[in-house]
Amino acid sequence: MAFSAMKEKYSSQVHTVVLGATKEEGGTRDYTITVGGEGALPFLHFEGEVPHRPVVALEVWDVVPEWHESLAPYFGDVYNDPAAWAKKCVMEYNADLVVLRLKGADPDVADASPEDCAKVVKDVLAAVGCPLIVLGCGNPEKDSKVLPAVAEATSGEKLLIGVADQENYKSITAACIVHNHNIIAGSPIDINICKQLNILITEMNLPADRIVIDPTTAALGYGLEYGYSIMERARIGALQGDKMLAMPIICNVGHEVWRSKEANASSEDYPAWGDQANRSILWEATTAAALLQAGANILIMRHPKALALVKQNIEELMVPTSFDD
Amino acid sequence: MALTGLEIFKQLPKTNCKDCGHPTCLAFAMALASGKTSLDKCPHISEEAKETLGAASAPPIALVKVGTGDSVVELGDETELFRHDKRFYHPTAIAVLVEDTENIADRVAEINDLNFDRVGLHYEIDMVALQCVSGNVDTFKAAAEQVAANTNKAMVLICEDVAVMEAAATAVADRKPLLYAATNDNYEAMTALAQKLECPLAVKGNGLDNLAELVDKITKLGYKELVLDSGNRETSQVLADLTQIRRLAVRKRFRTFGYPAMTFTSKDDPHEEVVQASVYVAKYAGLVVVKASKKEEILPLLTWRQNLYTDPQKPIQVEAKAVAIGDVTPDSPVYITTNFSLTYYIVEGEVESSKIPAYIVPVNTDGISVLTAWAAGKLTGEAIAKALEENDMESKVNHKTLVLPGYVAVLSGSTEEATGWKVLVGPREAAGITKFARENFA
């Protein structure tokens, strides 16, 4: 029997979100980045548009991180200078954009004030021309003070700010509305909470095309499949017309992977797992490659070599395909 | 597209004769639809109905076996496009490529050594793929024999020259290698060879259109132990091809594509290869042949496969039995966690790396994590008391202090009450265990 391709016809597509604003648009970025817009499951070009390729970001911290020693050759010289660090991510390692994690705001780390945090963000913005993602320290109470201060100090830049959860979304959403930023809505591997939070945020009148969702993803080997399936379900829902699940997806890959034993265990302690340096790079790249297949739009990476591998993979996956009708 | 009970009912004699053991034809149809009985239980069914219903009740993707004995690799027999709809059944087989001009014994020893233990699971490479690059019949045959002599793993023999293939395949036919491949140019002879040796046969097309034609020609020759390769090697196109093959087989019951699919990585850099292969593991390959063969390259790939093929409905559990980590003494601390495999092994890894010997007591929560178990009322003071008692912890240690996961600090009071032990609230995340252990137990 002759083969005739089966093409799904979807009624809807993923929202597009524009990250960053140029001078004309009220910000200071050299360029903007658009994510989302897919009208098909990941990279199935033959049945729908994939107008914007997924992008990869590298992580910068506002305090010297206690990262694995194998990362020091790449960033060790800039650990104490977030602006120089950000510059290196873009200029040397070809990151599409930079994520600034305000770890120093954590009361258990440096308890940096909202004003100090805002200053670091401005320094980084001055150092690079790419759009910027700003993440809080993870302490919901502190983040609800720090992130609005950052939003105000960078008004009009269209940062992507997060992570807002069910506890603290109100103050962060309000700040994003007033100062023209995008928001990351985080949910704990739960598609209902994911949808609910999107509804709550849009009800505050932040348009849906200013929201990116973080469904929470684990590292390879540590429950990656849970987040993977939540993302697949959300993406299918989006294509079938569920507007409150149709936001682009961001995944915190590097942060999760570098907590795993496989990324950190030394070659000497675990000879049966092979070389640590290469193992950690592949642990990160494989996690990212898996998440791309579930619909990730923004991947936050840590190791420059993992980032390069993922960029290469994205480039290959963006090659158009078609089947005759 | 399985048939509904009513659709099956229409094809039955509708005599309600009860010969099948069911009170009515409708009851029999319903039982058939849910897979509880088989069509041959009805002695009166027409040949025509048997054919229609038989085809509809056959699995959408055939199960194909490569190899023999304990090392047999089962490919195909999948029923879903998304694991959340039910589950994936037969994990993508990974074969490592060896060329017949290499030092076979060394390469095979290296591949045999690609086995891993992590989080209580054992992973290993499934197959050795031997490619004929010599073009020489004796070289290929000798290499195949050497692979067979040096490993029990299932084999793939790669050679499109039927004469060269015949010598090697015949020599190791008792190992049931996958013969790669029947093509437009050789399919008649290659199919005859596979048929004669009763070995599974890979079909390599030149795109999906050509693959469909070729498969139909081969099945007309009477052979159906097939594995499909679209012949494309570009990542994006292979993803499209694998998706079409799976979709058409599962959703449209397109019999031509009702076989497991395979592909090869095309990248030369082993890191890029692993990433490329991860795509194919995610999206529907039954078998991927890779060149990468270092431990640090294969472990991530096999881990991704393991993750993807777990049953989403069934959390993996560990036995709810106290485990001693390191050289424990009666003074060693006691950590409480749950028997959800992921939770347990993360805790175990952290306790291990704290280098302070300790007991871990996994409470039986039916394999769910700490917070979920607490919310479901499965991690309670009583449950912890029961776990301590069943594991006879009072005789293993000379103290009565337990470490409770930080997320369930709220259980402190009820736990102290139910157990009579003192509660020390541990970190919320396992990652904090080392710091916690050094502060409290060093």
PDB file of C-alpha atoms in Angstrom, chain A residues 1-8 10 41-47 219-226 228-229 232-233 236 259 261-262 269-275 278-279 281-283 285-286 289-290 293-294 309-310 312-313 316-324, chain B residues 81-84 115-119 208-209 212-213 216 234-237 239-241 243-244 247-248 251-252 254-257 267 269-272 274-276 278-279 282-283 295-297 299-301 303-304 307-308 310 315 340 342 346 349-350 352 355 429:
ATOM      1  CA  MET A   1       0.000   0.000   0.000  1.00  0.00           C
ATOM      2  CA  ALA A   2       1.343   3.417  -0.874  1.00  0.00           C
ATOM      3  CA  PHE A   3       2.413   5.557   1.991  1.00  0.00           C
ATOM      4  CA  SER A   4       0.474   8.703   2.698  1.00  0.00           C
ATOM      5  CA  ALA A   5       1.724  10.883   5.533  1.00  0.00           C
ATOM      6  CA  MET A   6      -0.483  11.507   8.529  1.00  0.00           C
ATOM      7  CA  LYS A   7      -0.556  15.168   9.434  1.00  0.00           C
ATOM      8  CA  GLU A   8      -2.284  16.424  12.560  1.00  0.00           C
ATOM      9  CA  TYR A  10      -4.293  21.635  15.171  1.00  0.00           C
ATOM     10  CA  LEU A  41       4.629  19.284  18.206  1.00  0.00           C
ATOM     11  CA  PRO A  42       8.369  19.878  18.583  1.00  0.00           C
ATOM     12  CA  PHE A  43      10.178  20.165  15.246  1.00  0.00           C
ATOM     13  CA  LEU A  44       7.460  18.417  13.211  1.00  0.00           C
ATOM     14  CA  HIS A  45       7.804  20.999  10.431  1.00  0.00           C
ATOM     15  CA  PHE A  46       5.818  18.838   8.029  1.00  0.00           C
ATOM     16  CA  GLU A  47       2.530  19.610   9.743  1.00  0.00           C
ATOM     17  CA  ALA A 219      17.665  16.195  35.826  1.00  0.00           C
ATOM     18  CA  LEU A 220      18.209  13.147  33.695  1.00  0.00           C
ATOM     19  CA  GLY A 221      17.911  10.113  35.951  1.00  0.00           C
ATOM     20  CA  TYR A 222      16.091  12.027  38.680  1.00  0.00           C
ATOM     21  CA  GLY A 223      12.537  12.064  37.447  1.00  0.00           C
ATOM     22  CA  LEU A 224      13.119  13.849  34.127  1.00  0.00           C
ATOM     23  CA  GLU A 225      10.255  11.839  32.695  1.00  0.00           C
ATOM     24  CA  TYR A 226       7.697  13.453  35.008  1.00  0.00           C
ATOM     25  CA  TYR A 228       8.727  15.615  30.209  1.00  0.00           C
ATOM     26  CA  SER A 229       5.226  14.162  30.233  1.00  0.00           C
ATOM     27  CA  GLU A 232       4.021  17.015  26.355  1.00  0.00           C
ATOM     28  CA  ARG A 233       0.525  17.176  27.796  1.00  0.00           C
ATOM     29  CA  ILE A 236      -0.818  19.026  23.129  1.00  0.00           C
ATOM     30  CA  ARG A 259      22.891  18.843  41.705  1.00  0.00           C
ATOM     31  CA  LYS A 261      25.543  12.733  41.487  1.00  0.00           C
ATOM     32  CA  GLU A 262      26.350  11.840  37.875  1.00  0.00           C
ATOM     33  CA  ASP A 269      35.361   7.534  42.881  1.00  0.00           C
ATOM     34  CA  TYR A 270      33.145   6.255  40.057  1.00  0.00           C
ATOM     35  CA  PRO A 271      35.391   4.761  37.364  1.00  0.00           C
ATOM     36  CA  ALA A 272      32.460   2.643  36.142  1.00  0.00           C
ATOM     37  CA  TRP A 273      30.679   5.847  35.070  1.00  0.00           C
ATOM     38  CA  GLY A 274      33.551   7.149  32.955  1.00  0.00           C
ATOM     39  CA  ASP A 275      35.209  10.544  32.837  1.00  0.00           C
ATOM     40  CA  ASN A 278      32.588  14.647  29.718  1.00  0.00           C
ATOM     41  CA  ARG A 279      29.930  12.845  31.728  1.00  0.00           C
ATOM     42  CA  ILE A 281      28.581  17.850  29.908  1.00  0.00           C
ATOM     43  CA  LEU A 282      26.576  15.014  28.389  1.00  0.00           C
ATOM     44  CA  TRP A 283      24.321  14.752  31.435  1.00  0.00           C
ATOM     45  CA  ALA A 285      23.128  18.152  27.084  1.00  0.00           C
ATOM     46  CA  THR A 286      21.061  14.952  27.150  1.00  0.00           C
ATOM     47  CA  ALA A 289      17.830  17.354  24.275  1.00  0.00           C
ATOM     48  CA  ALA A 290      15.101  15.316  25.957  1.00  0.00           C
ATOM     49  CA  GLN A 293      11.497  16.903  22.382  1.00  0.00           C
ATOM     50  CA  ALA A 294       8.793  17.701  24.934  1.00  0.00           C
ATOM     51  CA  LEU A 309      25.941  20.737  21.858  1.00  0.00           C
ATOM     52  CA  VAL A 310      22.350  21.784  22.420  1.00  0.00           C
ATOM     53  CA  GLN A 312      23.935  22.295  17.371  1.00  0.00           C
ATOM     54  CA  ASN A 313      21.047  19.914  18.049  1.00  0.00           C
ATOM     55  CA  GLU A 316      19.707  20.318  13.040  1.00  0.00           C
ATOM     56  CA  LEU A 317      16.147  19.986  14.314  1.00  0.00           C
ATOM     57  CA  MET A 318      15.166  23.286  12.690  1.00  0.00           C
ATOM     58  CA  VAL A 319      15.888  21.919   9.197  1.00  0.00           C
ATOM     59  CA  PRO A 320      12.468  21.903   7.490  1.00  0.00           C
ATOM     60  CA  THR A 321      10.806  18.615   6.604  1.00  0.00           C
ATOM     61  CA  SER A 322       7.814  17.928   4.394  1.00  0.00           C
ATOM     62  CA  PHE A 323       5.779  15.032   3.067  1.00  0.00           C
ATOM     63  CA  ASP A 324       3.622  15.137  -0.058  1.00  0.00           C
TER      64      ASP A 324
ATOM     65  CA  LEU B  81       2.510   7.854  20.788  1.00  0.00           C
ATOM     66  CA  PHE B  82       2.840   9.470  24.206  1.00  0.00           C
ATOM     67  CA  ARG B  83       3.937   7.748  27.367  1.00  0.00           C
ATOM     68  CA  HIS B  84       1.352   9.642  29.426  1.00  0.00           C
ATOM     69  CA  ASN B 115      27.292  -1.832  31.928  1.00  0.00           C
ATOM     70  CA  PHE B 116      26.300   0.454  34.719  1.00  0.00           C
ATOM     71  CA  ASP B 117      24.746   0.466  38.149  1.00  0.00           C
ATOM     72  CA  ARG B 118      22.962   3.555  39.342  1.00  0.00           C
ATOM     73  CA  VAL B 119      20.000   4.123  41.674  1.00  0.00           C
ATOM     74  CA  LEU B 208       9.388   6.613   3.402  1.00  0.00           C
ATOM     75  CA  ASP B 209       7.670   6.220   0.013  1.00  0.00           C
ATOM     76  CA  ALA B 212       6.662   1.368   1.991  1.00  0.00           C
ATOM     77  CA  GLU B 213       7.039  -0.112  -1.503  1.00  0.00           C
ATOM     78  CA  ASP B 216       5.194  -4.564   0.597  1.00  0.00           C
ATOM     79  CA  GLU B 234      19.471  14.046   8.932  1.00  0.00           C
ATOM     80  CA  THR B 235      18.240  14.571  12.507  1.00  0.00           C
ATOM     81  CA  SER B 236      15.129  16.525  11.612  1.00  0.00           C
ATOM     82  CA  GLN B 237      14.137  14.166   8.793  1.00  0.00           C
ATOM     83  CA  LEU B 239      12.513  12.528  13.603  1.00  0.00           C
ATOM     84  CA  ALA B 240       9.815  13.124  10.979  1.00  0.00           C
ATOM     85  CA  ASP B 241      10.190   9.616   9.538  1.00  0.00           C
ATOM     86  CA  THR B 243       7.074   9.866  13.882  1.00  0.00           C
ATOM     87  CA  GLN B 244       5.245   8.953  10.665  1.00  0.00           C
ATOM     88  CA  ARG B 247       1.715   7.252  13.933  1.00  0.00           C
ATOM     89  CA  LEU B 248       0.608   5.390  10.835  1.00  0.00           C
ATOM     90  CA  ARG B 251      -3.346   5.433  14.634  1.00  0.00           C
ATOM     91  CA  LYS B 252      -4.120   4.215  11.121  1.00  0.00           C
ATOM     92  CA  PHE B 254      -1.117   0.913   8.347  1.00  0.00           C
ATOM     93  CA  ARG B 255       0.226  -2.637   8.263  1.00  0.00           C
ATOM     94  CA  THR B 256       3.121  -1.788   5.963  1.00  0.00           C
ATOM     95  CA  PHE B 257       4.680   0.242   8.776  1.00  0.00           C
ATOM     96  CA  LYS B 267      27.498  12.653  13.699  1.00  0.00           C
ATOM     97  CA  ASP B 269      31.742  13.717  17.308  1.00  0.00           C
ATOM     98  CA  PRO B 270      30.622  11.220  19.978  1.00  0.00           C
ATOM     99  CA  HIS B 271      29.095  13.957  22.136  1.00  0.00           C
ATOM    100  CA  GLU B 272      26.974  15.199  19.234  1.00  0.00           C
ATOM    101  CA  VAL B 274      24.728  11.037  22.033  1.00  0.00           C
ATOM    102  CA  VAL B 275      22.559  14.146  21.770  1.00  0.00           C
ATOM    103  CA  GLN B 276      21.313  13.067  18.338  1.00  0.00           C
ATOM    104  CA  SER B 278      18.595  11.061  22.574  1.00  0.00           C
ATOM    105  CA  VAL B 279      16.183  12.521  20.032  1.00  0.00           C
ATOM    106  CA  ALA B 282      12.515  10.030  22.734  1.00  0.00           C
ATOM    107  CA  LYS B 283      10.723   9.737  19.451  1.00  0.00           C
ATOM    108  CA  LYS B 295      31.232   4.884  29.466  1.00  0.00           C
ATOM    109  CA  GLU B 296      30.524   8.570  29.992  1.00  0.00           C
ATOM    110  CA  GLU B 297      28.866   8.711  26.568  1.00  0.00           C
ATOM    111  CA  LEU B 299      25.500   6.142  30.504  1.00  0.00           C
ATOM    112  CA  PRO B 300      23.457   9.318  29.799  1.00  0.00           C
ATOM    113  CA  LEU B 301      21.807   7.682  26.796  1.00  0.00           C
ATOM    114  CA  THR B 303      19.601   6.632  31.587  1.00  0.00           C
ATOM    115  CA  TRP B 304      17.360   8.676  29.290  1.00  0.00           C
ATOM    116  CA  ASN B 307      13.500   7.283  32.357  1.00  0.00           C
ATOM    117  CA  LEU B 308      11.306   7.366  29.281  1.00  0.00           C
ATOM    118  CA  THR B 310       9.209   3.715  33.116  1.00  0.00           C
ATOM    119  CA  PRO B 315       6.284   4.597  40.784  1.00  0.00           C
ATOM    120  CA  PHE B 340       9.881   5.951  46.355  1.00  0.00           C
ATOM    121  CA  LEU B 342      13.945   8.261  43.284  1.00  0.00           C
ATOM    122  CA  ILE B 346      18.861  10.672  46.130  1.00  0.00           C
ATOM    123  CA  GLY B 349      23.686   9.274  47.418  1.00  0.00           C
ATOM    124  CA  GLU B 350      23.848  12.271  49.712  1.00  0.00           C
ATOM    125  CA  GLU B 352      27.050   8.339  51.137  1.00  0.00           C
ATOM    126  CA  LYS B 355      31.021  10.225  54.479  1.00  0.00           C
ATOM    127  CA  GLU B 429      16.346  18.948  50.044  1.00  0.00           C
TER     128      GLU B 429
END
